PDB file of C-alpha atoms in Angstrom:
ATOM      1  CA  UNK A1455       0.000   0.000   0.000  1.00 41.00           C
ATOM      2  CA  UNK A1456       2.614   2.235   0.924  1.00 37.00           C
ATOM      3  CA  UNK A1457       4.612   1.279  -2.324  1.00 37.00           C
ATOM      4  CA  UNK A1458       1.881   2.618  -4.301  1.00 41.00           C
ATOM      5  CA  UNK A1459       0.772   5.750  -2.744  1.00 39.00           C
ATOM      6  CA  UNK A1460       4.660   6.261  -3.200  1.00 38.00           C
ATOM      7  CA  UNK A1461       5.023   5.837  -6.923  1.00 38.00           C
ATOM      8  CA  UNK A1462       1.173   7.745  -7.152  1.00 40.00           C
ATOM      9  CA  UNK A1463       3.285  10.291  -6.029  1.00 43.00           C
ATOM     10  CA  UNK A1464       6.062  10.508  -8.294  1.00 41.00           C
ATOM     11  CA  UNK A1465       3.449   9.813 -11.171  1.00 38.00           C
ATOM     12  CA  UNK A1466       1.399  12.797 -10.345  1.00 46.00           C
ATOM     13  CA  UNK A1467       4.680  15.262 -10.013  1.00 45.00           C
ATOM     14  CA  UNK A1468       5.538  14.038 -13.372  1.00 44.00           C
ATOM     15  CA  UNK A1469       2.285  14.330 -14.318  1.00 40.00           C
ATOM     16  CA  UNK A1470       1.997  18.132 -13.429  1.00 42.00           C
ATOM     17  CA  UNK A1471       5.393  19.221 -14.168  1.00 42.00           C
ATOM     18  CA  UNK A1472       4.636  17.677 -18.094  1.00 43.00           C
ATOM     19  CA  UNK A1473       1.335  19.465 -17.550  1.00 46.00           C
ATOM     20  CA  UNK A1474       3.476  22.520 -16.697  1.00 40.00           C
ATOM     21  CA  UNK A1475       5.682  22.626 -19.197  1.00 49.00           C
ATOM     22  CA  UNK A1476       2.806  22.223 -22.064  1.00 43.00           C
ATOM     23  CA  UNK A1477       1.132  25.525 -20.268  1.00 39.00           C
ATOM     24  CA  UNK A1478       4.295  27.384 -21.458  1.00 43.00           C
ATOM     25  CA  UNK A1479       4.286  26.105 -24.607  1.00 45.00           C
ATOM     26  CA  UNK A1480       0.960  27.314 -25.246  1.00 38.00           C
ATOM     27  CA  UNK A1481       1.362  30.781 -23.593  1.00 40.00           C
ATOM     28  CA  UNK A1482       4.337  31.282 -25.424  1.00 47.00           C
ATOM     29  CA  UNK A1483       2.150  30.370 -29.071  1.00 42.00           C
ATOM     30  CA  UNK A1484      -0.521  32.657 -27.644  1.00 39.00           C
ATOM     31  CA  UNK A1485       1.556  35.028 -27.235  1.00 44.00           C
ATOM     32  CA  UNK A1486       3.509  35.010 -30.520  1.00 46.00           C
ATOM     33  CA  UNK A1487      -0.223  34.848 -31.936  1.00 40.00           C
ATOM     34  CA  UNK A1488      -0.893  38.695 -31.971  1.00 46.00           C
ATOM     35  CA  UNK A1489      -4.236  40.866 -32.320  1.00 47.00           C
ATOM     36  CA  UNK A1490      -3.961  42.931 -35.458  1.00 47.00           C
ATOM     37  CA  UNK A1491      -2.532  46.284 -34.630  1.00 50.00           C
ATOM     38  CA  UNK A1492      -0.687  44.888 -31.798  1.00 61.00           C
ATOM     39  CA  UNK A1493       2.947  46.202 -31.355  1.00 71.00           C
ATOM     40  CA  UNK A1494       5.707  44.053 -30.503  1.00 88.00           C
ATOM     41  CA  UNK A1495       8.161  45.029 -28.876  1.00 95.00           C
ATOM     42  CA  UNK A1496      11.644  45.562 -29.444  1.00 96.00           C
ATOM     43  CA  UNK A1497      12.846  42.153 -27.993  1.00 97.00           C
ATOM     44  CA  UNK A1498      10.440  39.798 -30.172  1.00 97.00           C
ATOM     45  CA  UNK A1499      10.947  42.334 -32.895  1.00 98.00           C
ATOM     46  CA  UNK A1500      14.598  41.166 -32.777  1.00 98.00           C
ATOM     47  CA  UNK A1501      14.094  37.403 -32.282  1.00 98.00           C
ATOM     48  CA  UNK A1502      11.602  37.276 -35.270  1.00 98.00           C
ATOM     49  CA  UNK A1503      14.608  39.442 -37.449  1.00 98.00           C
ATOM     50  CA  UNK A1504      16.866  36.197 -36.477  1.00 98.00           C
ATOM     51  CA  UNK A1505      14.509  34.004 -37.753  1.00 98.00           C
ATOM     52  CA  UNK A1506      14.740  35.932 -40.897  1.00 98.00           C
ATOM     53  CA  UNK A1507      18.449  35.262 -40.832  1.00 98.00           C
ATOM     54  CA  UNK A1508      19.052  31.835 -39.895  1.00 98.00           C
ATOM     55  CA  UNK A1509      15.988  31.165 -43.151  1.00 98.00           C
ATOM     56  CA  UNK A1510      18.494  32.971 -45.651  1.00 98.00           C
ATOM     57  CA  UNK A1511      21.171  31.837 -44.003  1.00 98.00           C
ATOM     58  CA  UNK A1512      22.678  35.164 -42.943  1.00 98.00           C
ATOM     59  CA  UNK A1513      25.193  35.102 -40.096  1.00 98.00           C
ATOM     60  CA  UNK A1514      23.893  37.462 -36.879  1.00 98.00           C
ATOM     61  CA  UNK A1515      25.154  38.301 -33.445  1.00 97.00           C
ATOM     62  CA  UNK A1516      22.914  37.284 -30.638  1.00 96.00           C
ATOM     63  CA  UNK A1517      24.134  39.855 -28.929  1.00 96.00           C
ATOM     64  CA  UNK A1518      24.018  42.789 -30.900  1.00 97.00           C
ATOM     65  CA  UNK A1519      21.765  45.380 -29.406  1.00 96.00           C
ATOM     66  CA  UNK A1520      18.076  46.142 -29.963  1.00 97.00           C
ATOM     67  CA  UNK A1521      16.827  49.033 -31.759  1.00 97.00           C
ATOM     68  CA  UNK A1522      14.371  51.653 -30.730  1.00 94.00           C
ATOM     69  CA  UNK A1523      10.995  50.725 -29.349  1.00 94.00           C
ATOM     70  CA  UNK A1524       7.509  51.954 -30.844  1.00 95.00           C
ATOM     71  CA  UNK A1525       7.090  54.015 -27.154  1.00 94.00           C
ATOM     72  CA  UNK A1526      10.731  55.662 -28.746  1.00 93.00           C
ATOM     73  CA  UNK A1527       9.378  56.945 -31.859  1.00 94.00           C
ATOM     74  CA  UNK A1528       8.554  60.240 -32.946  1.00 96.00           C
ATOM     75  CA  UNK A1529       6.436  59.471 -36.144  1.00 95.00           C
ATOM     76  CA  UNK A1530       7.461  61.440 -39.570  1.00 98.00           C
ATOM     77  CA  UNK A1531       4.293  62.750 -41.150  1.00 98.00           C
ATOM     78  CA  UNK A1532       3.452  61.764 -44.680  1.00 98.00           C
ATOM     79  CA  UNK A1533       4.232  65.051 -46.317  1.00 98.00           C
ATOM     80  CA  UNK A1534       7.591  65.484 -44.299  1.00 98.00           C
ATOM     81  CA  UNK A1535       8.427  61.441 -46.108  1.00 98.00           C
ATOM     82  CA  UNK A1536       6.792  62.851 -49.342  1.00 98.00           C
ATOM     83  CA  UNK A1537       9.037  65.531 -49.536  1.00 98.00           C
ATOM     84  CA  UNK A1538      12.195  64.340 -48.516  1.00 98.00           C
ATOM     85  CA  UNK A1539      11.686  61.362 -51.279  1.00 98.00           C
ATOM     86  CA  UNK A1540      11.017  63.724 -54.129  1.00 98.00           C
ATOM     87  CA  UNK A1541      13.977  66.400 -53.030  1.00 98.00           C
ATOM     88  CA  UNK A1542      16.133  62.807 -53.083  1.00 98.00           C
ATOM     89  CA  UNK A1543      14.480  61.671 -56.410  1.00 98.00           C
ATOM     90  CA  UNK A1544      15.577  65.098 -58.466  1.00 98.00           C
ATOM     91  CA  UNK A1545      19.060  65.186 -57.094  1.00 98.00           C
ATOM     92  CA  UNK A1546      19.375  61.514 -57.847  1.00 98.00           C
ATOM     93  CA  UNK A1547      18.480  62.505 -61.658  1.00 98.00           C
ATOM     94  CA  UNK A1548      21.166  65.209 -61.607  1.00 98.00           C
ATOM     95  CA  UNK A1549      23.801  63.114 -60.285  1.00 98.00           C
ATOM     96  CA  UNK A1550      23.321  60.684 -63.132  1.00 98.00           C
ATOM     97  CA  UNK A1551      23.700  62.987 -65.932  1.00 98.00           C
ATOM     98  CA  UNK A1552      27.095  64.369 -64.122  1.00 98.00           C
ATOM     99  CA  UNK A1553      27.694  60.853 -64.045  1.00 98.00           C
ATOM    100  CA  UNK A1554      26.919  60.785 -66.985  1.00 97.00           C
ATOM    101  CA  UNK A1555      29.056  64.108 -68.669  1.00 95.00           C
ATOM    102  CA  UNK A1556      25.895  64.699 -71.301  1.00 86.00           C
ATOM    103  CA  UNK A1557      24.297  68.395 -70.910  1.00 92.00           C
ATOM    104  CA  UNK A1558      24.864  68.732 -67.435  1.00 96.00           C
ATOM    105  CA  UNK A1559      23.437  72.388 -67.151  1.00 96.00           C
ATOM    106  CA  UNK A1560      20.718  71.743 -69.332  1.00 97.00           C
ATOM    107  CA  UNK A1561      20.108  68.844 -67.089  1.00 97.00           C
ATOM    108  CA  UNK A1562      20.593  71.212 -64.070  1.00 97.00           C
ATOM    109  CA  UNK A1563      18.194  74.019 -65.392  1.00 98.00           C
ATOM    110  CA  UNK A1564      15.240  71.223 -66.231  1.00 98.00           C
ATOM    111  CA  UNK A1565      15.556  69.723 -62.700  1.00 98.00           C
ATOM    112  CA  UNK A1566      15.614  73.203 -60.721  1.00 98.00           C
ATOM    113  CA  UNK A1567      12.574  73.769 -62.926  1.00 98.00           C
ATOM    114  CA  UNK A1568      11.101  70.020 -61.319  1.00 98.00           C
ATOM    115  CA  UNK A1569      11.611  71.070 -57.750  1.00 98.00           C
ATOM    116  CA  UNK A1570       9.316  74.423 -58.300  1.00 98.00           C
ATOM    117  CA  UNK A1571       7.113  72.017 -59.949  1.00 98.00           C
ATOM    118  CA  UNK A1572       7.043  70.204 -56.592  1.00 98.00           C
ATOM    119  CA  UNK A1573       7.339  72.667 -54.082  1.00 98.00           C
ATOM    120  CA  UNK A1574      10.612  71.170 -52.667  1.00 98.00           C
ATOM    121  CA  UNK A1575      13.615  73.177 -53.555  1.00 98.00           C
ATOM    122  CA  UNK A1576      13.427  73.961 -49.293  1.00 98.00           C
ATOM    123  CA  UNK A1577      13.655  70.452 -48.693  1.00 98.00           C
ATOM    124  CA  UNK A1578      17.037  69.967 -50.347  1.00 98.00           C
ATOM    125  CA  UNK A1579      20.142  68.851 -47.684  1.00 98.00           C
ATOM    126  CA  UNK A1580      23.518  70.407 -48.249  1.00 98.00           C
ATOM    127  CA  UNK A1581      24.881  67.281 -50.147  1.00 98.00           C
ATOM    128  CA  UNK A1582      21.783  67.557 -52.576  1.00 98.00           C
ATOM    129  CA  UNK A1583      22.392  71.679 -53.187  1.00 98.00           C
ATOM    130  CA  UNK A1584      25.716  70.942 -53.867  1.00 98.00           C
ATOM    131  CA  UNK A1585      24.815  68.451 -56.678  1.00 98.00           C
ATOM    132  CA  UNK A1586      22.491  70.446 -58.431  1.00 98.00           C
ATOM    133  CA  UNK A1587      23.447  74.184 -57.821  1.00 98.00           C
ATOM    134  CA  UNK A1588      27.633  73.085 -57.135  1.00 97.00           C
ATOM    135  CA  UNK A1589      30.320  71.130 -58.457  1.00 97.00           C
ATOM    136  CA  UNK A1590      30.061  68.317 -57.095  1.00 98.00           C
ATOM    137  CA  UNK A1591      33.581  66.055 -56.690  1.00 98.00           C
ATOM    138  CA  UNK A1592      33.376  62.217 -58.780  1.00 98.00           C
ATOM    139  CA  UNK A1593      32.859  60.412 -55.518  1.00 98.00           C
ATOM    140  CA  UNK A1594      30.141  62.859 -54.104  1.00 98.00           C
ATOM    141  CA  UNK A1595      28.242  62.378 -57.582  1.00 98.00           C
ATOM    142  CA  UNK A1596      28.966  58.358 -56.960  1.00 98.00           C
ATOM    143  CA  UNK A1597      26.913  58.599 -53.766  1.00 98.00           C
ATOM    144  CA  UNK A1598      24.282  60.321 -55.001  1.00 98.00           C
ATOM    145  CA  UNK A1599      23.433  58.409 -57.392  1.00 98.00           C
ATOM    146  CA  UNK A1600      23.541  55.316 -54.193  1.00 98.00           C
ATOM    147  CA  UNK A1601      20.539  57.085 -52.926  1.00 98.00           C
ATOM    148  CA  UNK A1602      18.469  55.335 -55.275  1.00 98.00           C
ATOM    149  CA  UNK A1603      18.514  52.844 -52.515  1.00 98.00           C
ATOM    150  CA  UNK A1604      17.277  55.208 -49.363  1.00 98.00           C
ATOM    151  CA  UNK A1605      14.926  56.858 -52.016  1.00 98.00           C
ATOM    152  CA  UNK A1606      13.371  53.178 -52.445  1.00 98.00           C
ATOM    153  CA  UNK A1607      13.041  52.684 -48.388  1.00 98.00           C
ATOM    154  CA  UNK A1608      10.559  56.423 -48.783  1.00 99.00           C
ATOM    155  CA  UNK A1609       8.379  55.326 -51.025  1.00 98.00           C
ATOM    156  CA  UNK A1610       7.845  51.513 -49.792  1.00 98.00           C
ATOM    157  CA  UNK A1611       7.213  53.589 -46.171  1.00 98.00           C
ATOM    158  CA  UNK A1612       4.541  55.576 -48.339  1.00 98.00           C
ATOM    159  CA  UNK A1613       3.050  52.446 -49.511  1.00 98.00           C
ATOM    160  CA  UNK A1614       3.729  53.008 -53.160  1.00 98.00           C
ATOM    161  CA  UNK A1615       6.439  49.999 -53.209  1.00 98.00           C
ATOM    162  CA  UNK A1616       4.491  47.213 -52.201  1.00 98.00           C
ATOM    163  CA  UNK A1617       7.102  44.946 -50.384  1.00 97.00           C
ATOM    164  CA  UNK A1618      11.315  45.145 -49.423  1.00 98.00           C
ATOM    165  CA  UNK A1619      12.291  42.464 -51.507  1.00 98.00           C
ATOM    166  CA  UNK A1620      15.567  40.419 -50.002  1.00 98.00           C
ATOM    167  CA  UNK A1621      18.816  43.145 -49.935  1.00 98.00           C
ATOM    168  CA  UNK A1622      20.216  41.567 -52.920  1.00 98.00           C
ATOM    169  CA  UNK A1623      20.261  43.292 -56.186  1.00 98.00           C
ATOM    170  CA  UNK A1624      19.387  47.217 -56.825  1.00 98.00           C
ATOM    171  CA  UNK A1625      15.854  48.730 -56.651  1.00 98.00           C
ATOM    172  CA  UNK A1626      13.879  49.126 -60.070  1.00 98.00           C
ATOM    173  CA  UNK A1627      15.159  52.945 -60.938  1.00 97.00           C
ATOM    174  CA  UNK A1628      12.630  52.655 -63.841  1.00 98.00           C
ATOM    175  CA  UNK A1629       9.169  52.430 -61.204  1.00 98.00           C
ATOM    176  CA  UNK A1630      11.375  55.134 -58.822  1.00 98.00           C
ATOM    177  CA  UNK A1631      11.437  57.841 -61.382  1.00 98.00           C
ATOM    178  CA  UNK A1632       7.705  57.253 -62.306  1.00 98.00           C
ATOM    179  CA  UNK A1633       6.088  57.385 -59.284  1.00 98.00           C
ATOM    180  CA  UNK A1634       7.040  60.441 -58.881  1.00 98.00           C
ATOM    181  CA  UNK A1635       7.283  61.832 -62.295  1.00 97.00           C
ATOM    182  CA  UNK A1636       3.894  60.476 -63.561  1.00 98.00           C
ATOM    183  CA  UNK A1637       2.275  62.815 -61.263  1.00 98.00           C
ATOM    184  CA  UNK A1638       1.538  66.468 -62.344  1.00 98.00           C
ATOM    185  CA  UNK A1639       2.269  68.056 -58.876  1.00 98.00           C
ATOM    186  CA  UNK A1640       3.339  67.155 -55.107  1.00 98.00           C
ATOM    187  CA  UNK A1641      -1.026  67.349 -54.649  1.00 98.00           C
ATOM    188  CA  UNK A1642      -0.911  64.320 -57.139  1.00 98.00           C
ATOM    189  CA  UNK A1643       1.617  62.765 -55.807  1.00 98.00           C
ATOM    190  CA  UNK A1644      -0.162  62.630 -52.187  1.00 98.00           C
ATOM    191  CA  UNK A1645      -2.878  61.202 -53.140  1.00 98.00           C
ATOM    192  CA  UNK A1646      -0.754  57.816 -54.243  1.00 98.00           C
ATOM    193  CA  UNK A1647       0.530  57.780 -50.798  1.00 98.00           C
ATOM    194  CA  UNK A1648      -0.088  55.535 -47.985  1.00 98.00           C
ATOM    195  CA  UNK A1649       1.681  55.726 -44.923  1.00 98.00           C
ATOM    196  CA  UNK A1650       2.761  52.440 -43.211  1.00 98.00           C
ATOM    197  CA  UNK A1651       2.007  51.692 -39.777  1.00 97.00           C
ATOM    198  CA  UNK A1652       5.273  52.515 -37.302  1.00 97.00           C
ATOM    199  CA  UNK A1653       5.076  48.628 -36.320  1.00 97.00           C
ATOM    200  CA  UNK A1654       6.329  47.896 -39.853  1.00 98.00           C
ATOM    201  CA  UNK A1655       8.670  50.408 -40.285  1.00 98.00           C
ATOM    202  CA  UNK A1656      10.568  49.317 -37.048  1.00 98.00           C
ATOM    203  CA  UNK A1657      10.057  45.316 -38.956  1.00 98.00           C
ATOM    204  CA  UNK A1658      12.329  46.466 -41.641  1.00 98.00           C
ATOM    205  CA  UNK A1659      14.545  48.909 -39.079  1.00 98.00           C
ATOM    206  CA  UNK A1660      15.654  46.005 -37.393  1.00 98.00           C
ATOM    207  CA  UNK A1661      16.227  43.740 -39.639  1.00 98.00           C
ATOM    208  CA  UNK A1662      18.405  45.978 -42.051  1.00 98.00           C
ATOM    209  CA  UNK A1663      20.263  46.439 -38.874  1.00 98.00           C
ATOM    210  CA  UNK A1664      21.156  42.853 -38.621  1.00 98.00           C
ATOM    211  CA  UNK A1665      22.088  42.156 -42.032  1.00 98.00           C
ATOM    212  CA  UNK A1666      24.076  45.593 -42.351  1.00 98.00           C
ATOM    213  CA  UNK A1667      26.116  43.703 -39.366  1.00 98.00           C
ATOM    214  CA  UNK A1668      26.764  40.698 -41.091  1.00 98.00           C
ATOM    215  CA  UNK A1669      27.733  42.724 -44.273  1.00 98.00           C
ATOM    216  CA  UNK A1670      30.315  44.907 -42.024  1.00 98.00           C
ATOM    217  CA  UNK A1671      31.612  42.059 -40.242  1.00 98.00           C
ATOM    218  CA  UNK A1672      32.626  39.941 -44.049  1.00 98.00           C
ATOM    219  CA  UNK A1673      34.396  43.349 -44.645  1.00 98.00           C
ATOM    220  CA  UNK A1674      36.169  43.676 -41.638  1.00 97.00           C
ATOM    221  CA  UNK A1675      37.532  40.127 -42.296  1.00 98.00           C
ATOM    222  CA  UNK A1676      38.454  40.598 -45.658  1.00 98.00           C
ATOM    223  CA  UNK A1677      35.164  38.459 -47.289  1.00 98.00           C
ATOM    224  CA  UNK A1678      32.800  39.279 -49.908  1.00 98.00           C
ATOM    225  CA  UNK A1679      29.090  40.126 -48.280  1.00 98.00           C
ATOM    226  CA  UNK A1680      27.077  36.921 -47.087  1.00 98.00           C
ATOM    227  CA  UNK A1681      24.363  34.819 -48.533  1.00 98.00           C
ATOM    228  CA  UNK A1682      24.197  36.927 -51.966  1.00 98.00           C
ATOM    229  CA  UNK A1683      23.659  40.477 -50.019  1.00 98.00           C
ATOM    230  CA  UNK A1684      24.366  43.244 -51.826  1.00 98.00           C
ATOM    231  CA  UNK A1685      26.436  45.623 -49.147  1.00 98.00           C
ATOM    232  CA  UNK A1686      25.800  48.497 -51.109  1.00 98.00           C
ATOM    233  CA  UNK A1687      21.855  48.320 -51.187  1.00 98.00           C
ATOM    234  CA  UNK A1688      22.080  47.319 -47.707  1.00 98.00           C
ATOM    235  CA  UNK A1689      23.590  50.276 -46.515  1.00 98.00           C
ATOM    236  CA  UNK A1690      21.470  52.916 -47.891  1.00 98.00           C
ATOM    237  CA  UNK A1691      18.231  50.645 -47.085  1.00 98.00           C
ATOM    238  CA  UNK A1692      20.241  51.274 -43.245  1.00 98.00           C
ATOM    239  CA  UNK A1693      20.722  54.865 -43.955  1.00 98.00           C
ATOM    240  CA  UNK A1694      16.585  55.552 -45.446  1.00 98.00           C
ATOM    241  CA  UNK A1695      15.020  53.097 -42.302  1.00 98.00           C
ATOM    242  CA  UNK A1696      17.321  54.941 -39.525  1.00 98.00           C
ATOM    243  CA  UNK A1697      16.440  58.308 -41.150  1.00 98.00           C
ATOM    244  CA  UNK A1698      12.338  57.248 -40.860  1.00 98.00           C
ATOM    245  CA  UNK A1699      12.848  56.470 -36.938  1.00 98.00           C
ATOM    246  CA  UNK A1700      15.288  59.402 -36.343  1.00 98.00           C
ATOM    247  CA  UNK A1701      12.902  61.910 -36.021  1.00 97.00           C
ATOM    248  CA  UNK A1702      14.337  64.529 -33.633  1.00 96.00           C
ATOM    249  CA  UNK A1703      17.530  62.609 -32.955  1.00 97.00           C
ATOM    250  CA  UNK A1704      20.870  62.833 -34.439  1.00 96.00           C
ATOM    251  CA  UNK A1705      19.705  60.980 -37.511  1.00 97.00           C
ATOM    252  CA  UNK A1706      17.321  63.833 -38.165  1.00 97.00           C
ATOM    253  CA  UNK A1707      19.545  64.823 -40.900  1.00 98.00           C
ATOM    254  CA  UNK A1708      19.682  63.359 -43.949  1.00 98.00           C
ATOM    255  CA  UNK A1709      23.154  63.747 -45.214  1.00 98.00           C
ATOM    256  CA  UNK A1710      24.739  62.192 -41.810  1.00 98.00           C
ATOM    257  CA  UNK A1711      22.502  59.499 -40.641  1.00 98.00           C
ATOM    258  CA  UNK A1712      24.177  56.731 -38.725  1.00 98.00           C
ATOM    259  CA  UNK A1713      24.727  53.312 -39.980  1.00 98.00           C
ATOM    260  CA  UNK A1714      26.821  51.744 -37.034  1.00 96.00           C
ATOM    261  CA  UNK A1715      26.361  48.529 -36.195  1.00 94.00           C
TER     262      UNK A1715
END
């Protein structure tokens, strides 16, 4: 009798510890299963970034830091994105006919025109007014022209670029120029736009953060970037996401937002 009210025991500890551990398991899926609209916050926005790397294979650093938090944020307005993307879009345009050596003023003159045409000539940073109203040196034009890439980040946080396709090959400069140029004013243009939520915006933040690491870290050990990343896209994608969530920080400025990693 006493044998078995002895192993009852130790069957009914098991019992609730395996009943226990199964509790967890489902808190843990109910909590990964989120109402829309939900935020997460900054700690599962990092562990679901990881997954993202380990999928493609992308090397990561558990312990590299995690980024800003929704509560963090000071949100950029639409017009304040719109703006900034356009004033990026013209002096892109100039840059590639310096690059270019064909008509440069000509090319100059038409795109001064262009800002009028969208009200953003007061939205231009140093680096732009120096392309289109300065001379410019070669490398200066060269990253420029790499703003293609930040420009892209804008307009997919506008909602006119559906989806951040995987950081390896350029964006489609043909769909850049048009959204912009198909439109007969900065009006026009608004009404295409689309703001994403913050929640998604700090999605992409973080994980451009993590694979800008793993690109820096092939570098610093002498190794081409990993798992087909292009370092070059991945950078400016960096430079455009920190610029979105530096509102009122020292990223607030376009021509010296941080990359570090």
């Amino acid at each position: 009798m006493l044998v078995s009210i002895f192993l009852w025991t130790i069957i009914s500890k098991k019992y609730k510890i395996i009943q226990y551990r199964k509790f967890l398991k489902l808190l843990d899926k109910e909590n990964d299963v989120r109402d829309e609209g939900e935020s997460m916050n900054a700690l599962e926005r990092k562990r679901k970034s990881i997954e993202i790397l380990k999928a493609n294979k992308v090397p990561y650093m558990e312990g590299l830091p995690l980024i800003e938090d929704v509560n963090d944020i000071e949100v950029r307005s639409e017009e304040e994105i719109a703006k900034r993307a356009i004033a990026c879009l013209i002096s892109i345009q100039v840059a590639c006919d310096i690059n270019s050596g064909e008509n440069i003023e000509e090319s100059k003159e038409f795109f001064q025109g262009v800002l009028g045409k969208y009200a953003v000539r007061e939205e231009l940073s140093d680096n732009e007014k120096k392309i289109i109203f300065g001379n410019p040196e070669n490398q200066e034009v060269i990253n420029m022209i790499w703003k293609y890439e930040a420009y892209w980040i804008l307009i997919w946080a506008l909602g006119i670029v559906d989806k951040l396709e995987y950081p390896s090959q350029i964006c489609d400069c043909d769909f850049a120029i048009h959204s912009v140029m198909d439109c007969e004013d900065f009006n026009d243009f608004m009404k295409t736009v689309k703001l994403r939520s913050i929640d998604e915006i700090l999605d992409e933040a973080d994980l451009i953060y993590r694979y800008n690491w793993a690109c820096v870290d092939a570098r610093i050990h002498g190794k081409n970037a990993p798992a087909g990343l292009d370092s070059g896209v991945v950078f400016e994608r960096h430079w455009g996401l920190n610029w979105l969530i530096g509102k009122g920080t020292y990223n607030d400025n376009w021509d010296s937002v941080s990359t570090d990693t």
